[in-house]
Amino acid sequence: MALIGAELKLAEPGVVEITLPYRKDLTQQNGYLHAGMVTTIADSAAGYAAYSLMPAGSEVLSVEFKLNLLRPAKGESFLARAEVIKPGKTLTVVRADVFGISETGTRELVATLQGTMFCIARDRG
Amino acid sequence: MALIGAELKLAEPGVVEITLPYRKDLTQQNGYLHAGMVTTIADSAAGYAAYSLMPAGSEVLSVEFKLNLLRPAKGESFLARAEVIKPGKTLTVVRADVFGISETGTRELVATLQGTMFCIARDRG
Amino acid sequence: MALIGAELKLAEPGVVEITLPYRKDLTQQNGYLHAGMVTTIADSAAGYAAYSLMPAGSEVLSVEFKLNLLRPAKGESFLARAEVIKPGKTLTVVRADVFGISETGTRELVATLQGTMFCIARDRG
Amino acid sequence: MALIGAELKLAEPGVVEITLPYRKDLTQQNGYLHAGMVTTIADSAAGYAAYSLMPAGSEVLSVEFKLNLLRPAKGESFLARAEVIKPGKTLTVVRADVFGISETGTRELVATLQGTMFCIARDRG
């Protein structure tokens, strides 16, 4: 996350936002943000959102996610906003939307992720 | 891809392999390769594999993919191997397996991706 | 759809609802609605929602979908509500939520689907 | 499953096959097997395959699955073949391929599913 310049912007119970400024070395062949980078911020936001509802001392792991790329990932910066759909003791289902943000501040939805997070509960005495 | 140190290892019609050496700045909180990096090499391999069967002058875009994380992504290096399941004029369905490779060369499957690639055909005269 | 007793309830541009009354022969081993039936109404609603925004004479085909099962699919009846996230000339991305509805009319989200629909355009003169 | 005429054909540890004869009332608007029915047999085979590796007395639930529809689901009958990719104490990842089978016995891959199954362990004394 530090490597690519992503930053935690908002962290409320069940809702997390992460931002990522545009950088040329994060793009694919057409100059759009690489799908892997889109996924990196979407999955990170999703994991934190799930984690924010887990008991203290827990750890969170991604089980699986599915990402639909809706538009070319263009923008001066990018915002991943994740929201928990269904919290659970073991599994938490999360959605994350990724927006491209233009110079003038307009947001456009570029990708959406639906995924499952696993809670490793703290068991020690 | 250059940023994270990934390299194209094999490119045959419909089959592509990409390798990524372990680096600490690509890991998540437990020291395993970040799911976003796992996705980056899996999606890149999948995209190239689809592209390898497209007509000359085409461009390839990821439509969507789904990744299951099967084990902690541990390894000295990582290998993403993608194979086309169903080529198509417009849409190509691809699978990619990501392996963690130990010091002694043992491969362990850490993730598997199933996705759809879009072919932008060259139309100009 | 007729076989299982599903009915179109609402059809607006980009939004479709389908209902399914509970029937014992649609359940799995625990008495909950079978995941296949949950998918049947979710995918049908998603397909119609996409179709509702396509040009006259088009046909719609499901490319892929991903379903998360959030709770046991219990209910007197079930409602699938689909909404288009991103319409497109060739591909349309849709989300569908499936609710179990109790005797007293309470809705509970039991599953959510994210998928891609393909538009086969009419080409004839 | 009985409703639609599906039958368990093969059940080995980690591998299950289910067949479904063609029936007009299981098709969508083009006469192909409805994606919901494709999913029903794929998910059922996937669930059984996971279940076949779980401890006695366990129950299995589908967590999520993703299905890619590769070709029109045509055939005299259909075969879903599921195989466990990664068994686990809590979560098991499974793949299922669905084939359309012609009059002459030719198999054609029409869909492929990747999903996660949950093991509810028996805890009682």
Short mmCIF file of C-alpha atoms in Angstrom, two decimals:
data_model
loop_
_atom_site.label_atom_id
_atom_site.label_comp_id
_atom_site.label_asym_id
_atom_site.label_seq_id
_atom_site.Cartn_x
_atom_site.Cartn_y
_atom_site.Cartn_z
CA MET A 1 0.00 0.00 0.00
CA ALA A 2 2.82 2.39 0.87
CA LEU A 3 4.60 1.31 -2.31
CA ILE A 4 1.81 2.51 -4.53
CA GLY A 5 1.01 5.62 -2.49
CA ALA A 6 -2.41 4.59 -1.19
CA GLU A 7 -3.78 6.25 1.94
CA LEU A 8 -6.54 5.47 4.40
CA LYS A 9 -8.98 8.37 4.21
CA LEU A 10 -11.99 7.29 6.24
CA ALA A 11 -12.53 4.50 8.75
CA GLU A 12 -15.91 4.13 10.40
CA PRO A 13 -17.53 0.94 11.66
CA GLY A 14 -18.26 -1.04 8.50
CA VAL A 15 -17.18 1.69 6.06
CA VAL A 16 -13.66 2.46 4.85
CA GLU A 17 -12.25 4.72 2.14
CA ILE A 18 -8.79 4.56 0.58
CA THR A 19 -7.35 7.03 -1.91
CA LEU A 20 -4.62 6.59 -4.49
CA PRO A 21 -3.08 9.42 -6.51
CA TYR A 22 -2.47 8.73 -10.19
CA ARG A 23 1.05 7.59 -11.02
CA LYS A 24 2.30 6.58 -14.43
CA ASP A 25 4.03 3.44 -13.12
CA LEU A 26 0.69 2.07 -11.88
CA THR A 27 -0.93 2.01 -15.32
CA GLN A 28 -1.40 -0.65 -17.97
CA GLN A 29 -0.73 -0.41 -21.71
CA ASN A 30 -3.44 2.22 -22.37
CA GLY A 31 -2.47 4.58 -19.55
CA TYR A 32 -5.37 3.53 -17.30
CA LEU A 33 -4.83 2.35 -13.73
CA HIS A 34 -3.87 -1.34 -13.86
CA ALA A 35 -6.68 -3.70 -12.84
CA GLY A 36 -4.30 -5.10 -10.22
CA MET A 37 -3.98 -1.65 -8.61
CA VAL A 38 -7.73 -1.11 -8.77
CA THR A 39 -8.04 -4.43 -6.97
CA THR A 40 -5.34 -3.56 -4.46
CA ILE A 41 -7.19 -0.51 -3.15
CA ALA A 42 -10.63 -2.16 -3.43
CA ASP A 43 -9.54 -5.28 -1.55
CA SER A 44 -7.67 -3.26 1.07
CA ALA A 45 -10.70 -1.06 1.72
CA ALA A 46 -12.92 -4.17 1.84
CA GLY A 47 -10.60 -5.92 4.28
CA TYR A 48 -10.42 -2.89 6.61
CA ALA A 49 -14.20 -2.42 6.48
CA ALA A 50 -14.73 -6.04 7.55
CA TYR A 51 -11.97 -5.75 10.16
CA SER A 52 -13.61 -2.63 11.65
CA LEU A 53 -16.53 -4.80 12.81
CA MET A 54 -14.46 -7.72 14.17
CA PRO A 55 -13.67 -8.27 17.85
CA ALA A 56 -10.44 -6.75 19.17
CA GLY A 57 -7.41 -8.94 18.53
CA SER A 58 -8.87 -10.55 15.42
CA GLU A 59 -7.06 -10.81 12.12
CA VAL A 60 -8.68 -10.50 8.72
CA LEU A 61 -7.92 -12.45 5.55
CA SER A 62 -9.44 -12.17 2.07
CA VAL A 63 -11.22 -15.38 1.11
CA GLU A 64 -12.27 -14.33 -2.38
CA PHE A 65 -13.47 -11.37 -4.37
CA LYS A 66 -14.95 -10.58 -7.73
CA LEU A 67 -14.28 -7.37 -9.55
CA ASN A 68 -16.16 -5.92 -12.50
CA LEU A 69 -14.27 -3.24 -14.43
CA LEU A 70 -16.93 -0.82 -15.64
CA ARG A 71 -15.03 1.94 -17.37
CA PRO A 72 -11.42 2.79 -18.22
CA ALA A 73 -9.78 3.66 -14.87
CA LYS A 74 -8.96 7.29 -15.66
CA GLY A 75 -8.44 9.98 -13.05
CA GLU A 76 -6.13 12.36 -11.23
CA SER A 77 -6.72 10.12 -8.26
CA PHE A 78 -8.80 7.12 -7.28
CA LEU A 79 -11.06 6.39 -4.34
CA ALA A 80 -12.07 2.95 -3.08
CA ARG A 81 -15.09 3.00 -0.79
CA ALA A 82 -15.98 -0.28 0.94
CA GLU A 83 -19.09 -1.11 2.91
CA VAL A 84 -19.97 -4.27 4.83
CA ILE A 85 -23.11 -5.93 3.44
CA LYS A 86 -23.30 -8.76 5.96
CA PRO A 87 -21.03 -9.06 8.99
CA GLY A 88 -20.53 -12.50 10.50
CA LYS A 89 -18.56 -14.30 13.20
CA THR A 90 -16.43 -16.16 10.67
CA LEU A 91 -17.27 -14.66 7.26
CA THR A 92 -18.08 -11.06 6.36
CA VAL A 93 -19.36 -10.05 2.94
CA VAL A 94 -18.24 -6.67 1.65
CA ARG A 95 -18.76 -4.48 -1.39
CA ALA A 96 -16.25 -1.89 -2.63
CA ASP A 97 -16.72 0.72 -5.33
CA VAL A 98 -13.72 2.34 -7.01
CA PHE A 99 -14.10 5.83 -8.43
CA GLY A 100 -11.84 7.78 -10.75
CA ILE A 101 -11.67 11.43 -9.68
CA SER A 102 -11.01 14.12 -12.28
CA GLU A 103 -9.10 17.40 -11.81
CA THR A 104 -12.39 19.17 -11.20
CA GLY A 105 -13.41 16.63 -8.55
CA THR A 106 -16.01 14.72 -10.58
CA ARG A 107 -16.36 11.09 -9.48
CA GLU A 108 -16.96 8.29 -11.96
CA LEU A 109 -17.50 4.69 -10.92
CA VAL A 110 -14.81 2.60 -12.63
CA ALA A 111 -15.05 -0.75 -10.84
CA THR A 112 -17.05 -2.63 -8.24
CA LEU A 113 -15.95 -5.52 -6.03
CA GLN A 114 -17.96 -8.08 -4.10
CA GLY A 115 -15.99 -10.26 -1.72
CA THR A 116 -15.73 -12.39 1.39
CA MET A 117 -13.44 -11.77 4.37
CA PHE A 118 -12.43 -14.30 7.03
CA CYS A 119 -12.05 -13.46 10.70
CA ILE A 120 -9.26 -15.23 12.56
CA ALA A 121 -10.42 -14.82 16.13
CA ARG A 122 -8.02 -14.35 19.00
CA ASP A 123 -8.08 -17.51 21.09
CA ARG A 124 -5.27 -17.05 23.60
CA GLY A 125 -5.85 -16.74 27.30
CA MET B 1 4.31 -4.58 -13.67
CA ALA B 2 7.84 -3.15 -13.85
CA LEU B 3 7.17 -1.39 -10.55
CA ILE B 4 6.62 -4.63 -8.70
CA GLY B 5 9.34 -6.57 -10.52
CA ALA B 6 7.11 -8.98 -12.46
CA GLU B 7 8.48 -10.67 -15.58
CA LEU B 8 6.95 -12.49 -18.51
CA LYS B 9 8.40 -16.01 -18.43
CA LEU B 10 6.43 -17.95 -21.01
CA ALA B 11 4.15 -16.88 -23.86
CA GLU B 12 2.57 -19.53 -26.05
CA PRO B 13 -0.75 -19.33 -27.87
CA GLY B 14 -3.33 -19.36 -25.10
CA VAL B 15 -0.84 -19.92 -22.25
CA VAL B 16 1.21 -17.32 -20.42
CA GLU B 17 3.40 -17.40 -17.30
CA ILE B 18 4.53 -14.42 -15.23
CA THR B 19 6.93 -14.54 -12.30
CA LEU B 20 7.34 -12.18 -9.38
CA PRO B 21 10.21 -12.35 -6.87
CA TYR B 22 9.28 -11.85 -3.21
CA ARG B 23 9.70 -8.30 -1.93
CA LYS B 24 8.80 -7.06 1.51
CA ASP B 25 7.03 -3.95 0.17
CA LEU B 26 4.55 -6.14 -1.71
CA THR B 27 3.23 -7.88 1.39
CA GLN B 28 0.23 -7.32 3.65
CA GLN B 29 0.16 -7.20 7.44
CA ASN B 30 1.13 -10.88 7.94
CA GLY B 31 4.09 -10.84 5.56
CA TYR B 32 2.24 -12.68 2.79
CA LEU B 33 2.04 -11.31 -0.74
CA HIS B 34 -0.81 -8.77 -0.84
CA ALA B 35 -3.98 -10.04 -2.53
CA GLY B 36 -3.72 -7.05 -4.86
CA MET B 37 -0.28 -8.20 -6.04
CA VAL B 38 -1.51 -11.78 -6.43
CA THR B 39 -4.28 -10.33 -8.59
CA THR B 40 -1.90 -8.10 -10.53
CA ILE B 41 0.17 -11.02 -11.81
CA ALA B 42 -2.84 -13.32 -12.25
CA ASP B 43 -4.81 -10.71 -14.23
CA SER B 44 -1.77 -9.74 -16.30
CA ALA B 45 -1.09 -13.37 -17.21
CA ALA B 46 -4.78 -13.87 -18.00
CA GLY B 47 -4.89 -10.78 -20.19
CA TYR B 48 -1.78 -11.80 -22.14
CA ALA B 49 -3.06 -15.35 -22.58
CA ALA B 50 -6.32 -14.03 -24.07
CA TYR B 51 -4.40 -11.48 -26.17
CA SER B 52 -2.14 -14.21 -27.59
CA LEU B 53 -5.17 -15.66 -29.42
CA MET B 54 -6.60 -12.37 -30.68
CA PRO B 55 -6.12 -11.04 -34.24
CA ALA B 56 -3.13 -8.78 -34.86
CA GLY B 57 -3.81 -5.15 -33.95
CA SER B 58 -6.39 -6.01 -31.29
CA GLU B 59 -6.35 -4.62 -27.78
CA VAL B 60 -7.34 -6.53 -24.68
CA LEU B 61 -9.25 -5.25 -21.64
CA SER B 62 -10.24 -7.08 -18.44
CA VAL B 63 -14.03 -7.24 -18.10
CA GLU B 64 -14.15 -9.00 -14.74
CA PHE B 65 -12.38 -11.63 -12.69
CA LYS B 66 -12.91 -13.62 -9.56
CA LEU B 67 -10.05 -14.70 -7.34
CA ASN B 68 -10.09 -17.31 -4.60
CA LEU B 69 -7.22 -17.08 -2.14
CA LEU B 70 -6.48 -20.67 -1.16
CA ARG B 71 -3.48 -20.46 1.15
CA PRO B 72 -1.25 -17.75 2.63
CA ALA B 73 0.79 -16.40 -0.30
CA LYS B 74 4.23 -17.44 0.97
CA GLY B 75 7.26 -17.98 -1.23
CA GLU B 76 10.67 -16.85 -2.44
CA SER B 77 8.92 -16.05 -5.66
CA PHE B 78 5.50 -16.38 -7.26
CA LEU B 79 4.33 -17.76 -10.58
CA ALA B 80 1.06 -16.91 -12.32
CA ARG B 81 0.12 -19.37 -15.06
CA ALA B 82 -2.87 -18.46 -17.22
CA GLU B 83 -4.67 -20.61 -19.72
CA VAL B 84 -7.53 -19.73 -22.08
CA ILE B 85 -10.62 -21.86 -21.39
CA LYS B 86 -12.80 -20.47 -24.18
CA PRO B 87 -11.54 -18.04 -26.82
CA GLY B 88 -14.11 -15.85 -28.55
CA LYS B 89 -14.38 -13.03 -31.07
CA THR B 90 -15.48 -10.54 -28.42
CA LEU B 91 -15.08 -12.30 -25.06
CA THR B 92 -12.44 -14.77 -23.95
CA VAL B 93 -12.67 -16.71 -20.69
CA VAL B 94 -9.39 -17.42 -18.93
CA ARG B 95 -8.20 -19.18 -15.80
CA ALA B 96 -4.99 -18.30 -13.93
CA ASP B 97 -3.34 -20.19 -11.08
CA VAL B 98 -0.85 -18.47 -8.80
CA PHE B 99 1.82 -20.57 -7.11
CA GLY B 100 4.18 -19.73 -4.28
CA ILE B 101 7.62 -21.16 -4.95
CA SER B 102 9.85 -22.08 -2.02
CA GLU B 103 13.67 -21.88 -1.83
CA THR B 104 13.86 -25.53 -2.82
CA GLY B 105 11.61 -24.97 -5.82
CA THR B 106 8.44 -26.58 -4.44
CA ARG B 107 5.27 -25.08 -5.92
CA GLU B 108 2.14 -24.57 -3.86
CA LEU B 109 -1.11 -23.28 -5.34
CA VAL B 110 -2.03 -20.10 -3.42
CA ALA B 111 -4.80 -18.59 -5.56
CA THR B 112 -6.91 -19.21 -8.62
CA LEU B 113 -8.60 -16.69 -10.89
CA GLN B 114 -11.45 -17.07 -13.37
CA GLY B 115 -12.10 -14.09 -15.60
CA THR B 116 -13.35 -12.58 -18.82
CA MET B 117 -11.30 -10.54 -21.32
CA PHE B 118 -12.64 -8.22 -24.00
CA CYS B 119 -11.13 -7.93 -27.47
CA ILE B 120 -11.14 -4.47 -29.02
CA ALA B 121 -10.71 -5.30 -32.68
CA ARG B 122 -8.77 -3.07 -35.04
CA ASP B 123 -11.23 -1.48 -37.40
CA ARG B 124 -9.22 1.15 -39.20
CA GLY B 125 -8.32 0.97 -42.89
CA MET C 1 -39.38 -19.76 -14.56
CA ALA C 2 -42.97 -21.01 -14.95
CA LEU C 3 -41.82 -24.40 -13.64
CA ILE C 4 -40.75 -22.99 -10.31
CA GLY C 5 -43.62 -20.51 -10.02
CA ALA C 6 -41.63 -17.29 -10.40
CA GLU C 7 -43.42 -14.13 -11.50
CA LEU C 8 -42.35 -10.79 -12.89
CA LYS C 9 -43.53 -8.17 -10.40
CA LEU C 10 -41.94 -4.94 -11.52
CA ALA C 11 -40.28 -3.86 -14.75
CA GLU C 12 -38.96 -0.33 -15.08
CA PRO C 13 -36.04 0.87 -17.19
CA GLY C 14 -33.01 -0.68 -15.50
CA VAL C 15 -34.90 -2.15 -12.54
CA VAL C 16 -36.75 -5.47 -12.38
CA GLU C 17 -38.33 -7.48 -9.57
CA ILE C 18 -39.26 -11.16 -9.62
CA THR C 19 -41.10 -13.03 -6.87
CA LEU C 20 -41.11 -16.71 -6.02
CA PRO C 21 -43.46 -18.32 -3.49
CA TYR C 22 -41.89 -20.92 -1.17
CA ARG C 23 -42.33 -24.50 -2.32
CA LYS C 24 -40.90 -27.56 -0.63
CA ASP C 25 -39.59 -29.05 -3.88
CA LEU C 26 -37.35 -25.99 -4.42
CA THR C 27 -35.38 -26.48 -1.21
CA GLN C 28 -32.08 -28.12 -0.39
CA GLN C 29 -31.32 -30.57 2.43
CA ASN C 30 -31.97 -28.06 5.28
CA GLY C 31 -35.31 -26.81 3.96
CA TYR C 32 -33.89 -23.52 2.67
CA LEU C 33 -34.40 -22.39 -0.93
CA HIS C 34 -31.78 -24.15 -3.07
CA ALA C 35 -28.91 -21.91 -4.16
CA GLY C 36 -29.77 -22.83 -7.74
CA MET C 37 -33.27 -21.41 -7.31
CA VAL C 38 -31.92 -18.29 -5.62
CA THR C 39 -29.68 -17.91 -8.66
CA THR C 40 -32.52 -18.60 -11.10
CA ILE C 41 -34.59 -15.65 -9.90
CA ALA C 42 -31.56 -13.40 -9.36
CA ASP C 43 -30.15 -14.08 -12.82
CA SER C 44 -33.57 -13.74 -14.47
CA ALA C 45 -34.18 -10.40 -12.80
CA ALA C 46 -30.65 -9.29 -13.74
CA GLY C 47 -31.15 -10.34 -17.36
CA TYR C 48 -34.48 -8.52 -17.66
CA ALA C 49 -33.07 -5.39 -16.02
CA ALA C 50 -30.25 -5.29 -18.57
CA TYR C 51 -32.65 -6.11 -21.40
CA SER C 52 -34.94 -3.24 -20.40
CA LEU C 53 -32.21 -0.78 -21.43
CA MET C 54 -31.24 -2.48 -24.71
CA PRO C 55 -32.41 -1.32 -28.17
CA ALA C 56 -35.61 -2.90 -29.50
CA GLY C 57 -35.01 -6.24 -31.18
CA SER C 58 -31.94 -7.07 -29.07
CA GLU C 59 -31.45 -10.34 -27.23
CA VAL C 60 -29.80 -10.71 -23.87
CA LEU C 61 -27.46 -13.47 -22.67
CA SER C 62 -25.80 -13.97 -19.29
CA VAL C 63 -22.01 -13.80 -19.59
CA GLU C 64 -21.20 -14.51 -15.95
CA PHE C 65 -22.38 -13.83 -12.45
CA LYS C 66 -21.20 -14.18 -8.92
CA LEU C 67 -23.52 -14.89 -6.04
CA ASN C 68 -22.82 -14.54 -2.33
CA LEU C 69 -25.21 -16.43 -0.07
CA LEU C 70 -25.54 -14.28 3.03
CA ARG C 71 -28.08 -16.06 5.20
CA PRO C 72 -30.18 -19.24 5.06
CA ALA C 73 -32.79 -18.62 2.34
CA LYS C 74 -35.86 -18.81 4.57
CA GLY C 75 -39.22 -17.21 3.75
CA GLU C 76 -42.84 -17.57 2.76
CA SER C 77 -41.75 -16.09 -0.51
CA PHE C 78 -38.66 -14.61 -2.15
CA LEU C 79 -38.03 -11.41 -4.03
CA ALA C 80 -35.19 -10.79 -6.49
CA ARG C 81 -34.60 -7.11 -7.23
CA ALA C 82 -32.11 -6.29 -9.97
CA GLU C 83 -30.65 -2.94 -10.88
CA VAL C 84 -28.32 -1.99 -13.72
CA ILE C 85 -25.04 -0.56 -12.44
CA LYS C 86 -23.48 0.22 -15.81
CA PRO C 87 -25.33 -0.12 -19.11
CA GLY C 88 -23.26 -0.60 -22.26
CA LYS C 89 -23.62 -1.24 -25.97
CA THR C 90 -22.24 -4.75 -25.70
CA LEU C 91 -21.91 -5.48 -21.97
CA THR C 92 -24.16 -4.41 -19.10
CA VAL C 93 -23.22 -4.90 -15.46
CA VAL C 94 -26.08 -5.65 -13.08
CA ARG C 95 -26.57 -6.28 -9.38
CA ALA C 96 -29.44 -8.33 -7.93
CA ASP C 97 -30.42 -8.71 -4.29
CA VAL C 98 -32.57 -11.64 -3.16
CA PHE C 99 -34.76 -11.21 -0.08
CA GLY C 100 -36.63 -13.79 1.97
CA ILE C 101 -40.03 -12.46 2.98
CA SER C 102 -41.65 -13.69 6.18
CA GLU C 103 -45.37 -14.20 6.89
CA THR C 104 -45.49 -10.74 8.43
CA GLY C 105 -43.87 -9.18 5.38
CA THR C 106 -40.40 -8.57 6.86
CA ARG C 107 -37.64 -8.61 4.24
CA GLU C 108 -34.24 -10.10 4.92
CA LEU C 109 -31.39 -10.00 2.42
CA VAL C 110 -30.34 -13.61 1.75
CA ALA C 111 -28.12 -13.29 -1.32
CA THR C 112 -26.55 -10.77 -3.65
CA LEU C 113 -25.45 -11.24 -7.25
CA GLN C 114 -23.08 -9.23 -9.43
CA GLY C 115 -23.03 -10.14 -13.09
CA THR C 116 -22.48 -9.24 -16.72
CA MET C 117 -25.06 -9.42 -19.51
CA PHE C 118 -24.37 -9.47 -23.24
CA CYS C 119 -26.49 -7.66 -25.81
CA ILE C 120 -26.98 -9.40 -29.14
CA ALA C 121 -27.98 -6.50 -31.34
CA ARG C 122 -30.42 -6.86 -34.19
CA ASP C 123 -28.49 -6.49 -37.42
CA ARG C 124 -31.05 -7.16 -40.10
CA GLY C 125 -32.25 -4.52 -42.53
CA MET D 1 -32.99 -31.52 -7.76
CA ALA D 2 -35.75 -34.15 -8.07
CA LEU D 3 -38.00 -31.44 -9.50
CA ILE D 4 -35.75 -30.83 -12.45
CA GLY D 5 -34.79 -34.48 -12.97
CA ALA D 6 -31.13 -34.26 -11.95
CA GLU D 7 -29.32 -37.41 -10.83
CA LEU D 8 -26.12 -38.14 -8.97
CA LYS D 9 -23.94 -40.13 -11.34
CA LEU D 10 -20.57 -40.37 -9.66
CA ALA D 11 -19.42 -39.73 -6.11
CA GLU D 12 -15.77 -40.24 -5.24
CA PRO D 13 -13.76 -38.43 -2.57
CA GLY D 14 -13.48 -34.89 -3.89
CA VAL D 15 -15.15 -35.57 -7.25
CA VAL D 16 -18.88 -35.65 -8.02
CA GLU D 17 -20.88 -35.82 -11.24
CA ILE D 18 -24.55 -34.94 -11.71
CA THR D 19 -26.57 -35.41 -14.90
CA LEU D 20 -29.68 -33.63 -16.09
CA PRO D 21 -31.74 -34.69 -19.13
CA TYR D 22 -32.94 -31.89 -21.41
CA ARG D 23 -36.48 -30.71 -20.71
CA LYS D 24 -38.26 -27.86 -22.46
CA ASP D 25 -39.52 -26.37 -19.17
CA LEU D 26 -35.91 -25.86 -17.99
CA THR D 27 -34.94 -23.58 -20.87
CA GLN D 28 -34.79 -19.81 -21.32
CA GLN D 29 -36.14 -17.73 -24.20
CA ASN D 30 -33.75 -19.18 -26.83
CA GLY D 31 -34.35 -22.85 -25.97
CA TYR D 32 -31.04 -23.24 -24.13
CA LEU D 33 -30.86 -24.58 -20.58
CA HIS D 34 -31.59 -21.67 -18.21
CA ALA D 35 -28.50 -20.29 -16.46
CA GLY D 36 -30.30 -20.98 -13.17
CA MET D 37 -30.52 -24.68 -14.02
CA VAL D 38 -26.90 -24.77 -15.16
CA THR D 39 -26.06 -23.28 -11.78
CA THR D 40 -28.33 -25.69 -9.90
CA ILE D 41 -26.47 -28.77 -11.12
CA ALA D 42 -23.04 -27.09 -10.94
CA ASP D 43 -23.59 -25.88 -7.38
CA SER D 44 -25.08 -29.20 -6.28
CA ALA D 45 -22.13 -31.13 -7.69
CA ALA D 46 -19.74 -28.64 -6.08
CA GLY D 47 -21.47 -28.95 -2.71
CA TYR D 48 -21.40 -32.74 -2.78
CA ALA D 49 -17.75 -32.81 -3.85
CA ALA D 50 -16.82 -30.61 -0.89
CA TYR D 51 -19.07 -32.62 1.42
CA SER D 52 -17.41 -35.87 0.34
CA LEU D 53 -14.19 -34.72 2.04
CA MET D 54 -15.78 -33.40 5.25
CA PRO D 55 -15.86 -35.31 8.56
CA ALA D 56 -18.89 -37.52 9.20
CA GLY D 57 -21.84 -35.62 10.61
CA SER D 58 -20.86 -32.32 8.98
CA GLU D 59 -23.20 -30.19 6.95
CA VAL D 60 -22.26 -28.22 3.86
CA LEU D 61 -23.45 -24.77 2.79
CA SER D 62 -22.58 -22.74 -0.31
CA VAL D 63 -20.81 -19.51 0.61
CA GLU D 64 -20.49 -18.10 -2.89
CA PHE D 65 -19.84 -19.13 -6.45
CA LYS D 66 -19.05 -17.56 -9.77
CA LEU D 67 -20.24 -19.00 -13.03
CA ASN D 68 -19.01 -18.18 -16.54
CA LEU D 69 -21.37 -19.18 -19.32
CA LEU D 70 -19.13 -20.16 -22.22
CA ARG D 71 -21.48 -21.35 -24.93
CA PRO D 72 -25.24 -21.72 -25.45
CA ALA D 73 -26.28 -24.59 -23.15
CA LYS D 74 -27.45 -26.98 -25.84
CA GLY D 75 -27.68 -30.75 -25.46
CA GLU D 76 -29.78 -33.87 -25.10
CA SER D 77 -28.52 -33.93 -21.55
CA PHE D 78 -26.10 -32.05 -19.30
CA LEU D 79 -23.30 -33.18 -17.02
CA ALA D 80 -21.89 -31.21 -14.10
CA ARG D 81 -18.52 -32.47 -12.92
CA ALA D 82 -17.12 -30.93 -9.73
CA GLU D 83 -13.67 -31.29 -8.26
CA VAL D 84 -12.27 -29.96 -5.01
CA ILE D 85 -9.32 -27.61 -5.59
CA LYS D 86 -8.50 -26.94 -1.95
CA PRO D 87 -10.17 -28.74 0.97
CA GLY D 88 -10.17 -27.01 4.34
CA LYS D 89 -11.49 -27.41 7.86
CA THR D 90 -13.93 -24.51 7.47
CA LEU D 91 -13.81 -23.51 3.79
CA THR D 92 -13.41 -25.71 0.73
CA VAL D 93 -12.83 -24.30 -2.76
CA VAL D 94 -14.36 -26.24 -5.63
CA ARG D 95 -14.55 -26.01 -9.40
CA ALA D 96 -17.38 -27.44 -11.50
CA ASP D 97 -17.59 -27.77 -15.27
CA VAL D 98 -20.93 -28.20 -17.01
CA PHE D 99 -21.03 -30.01 -20.35
CA GLY D 100 -23.80 -30.23 -22.92
CA ILE D 101 -23.98 -33.76 -24.33
CA SER D 102 -25.27 -34.28 -27.87
CA GLU D 103 -27.26 -37.25 -29.21
CA THR D 104 -24.03 -38.82 -30.41
CA GLY D 105 -22.42 -38.42 -27.01
CA THR D 106 -20.10 -35.51 -27.83
CA ARG D 107 -19.34 -33.32 -24.79
CA GLU D 108 -19.00 -29.56 -25.08
CA LEU D 109 -18.06 -27.34 -22.15
CA VAL D 110 -20.88 -24.82 -21.67
CA ALA D 111 -20.11 -23.32 -18.26
CA THR D 112 -17.57 -23.34 -15.47
CA LEU D 113 -18.08 -22.51 -11.80
CA GLN D 114 -15.60 -21.58 -9.08
CA GLY D 115 -16.97 -21.48 -5.57
CA THR D 116 -16.53 -21.76 -1.82
CA MET D 117 -18.29 -24.23 0.48
CA PHE D 118 -18.63 -23.96 4.26
CA CYS D 119 -18.40 -26.93 6.62
CA ILE D 120 -20.69 -26.85 9.62
CA ALA D 121 -18.94 -29.33 11.89
CA ARG D 122 -20.85 -31.59 14.24
CA ASP D 123 -20.14 -30.42 17.75
CA ARG D 124 -22.55 -32.42 19.88
CA GLY D 125 -21.47 -35.16 22.24
#
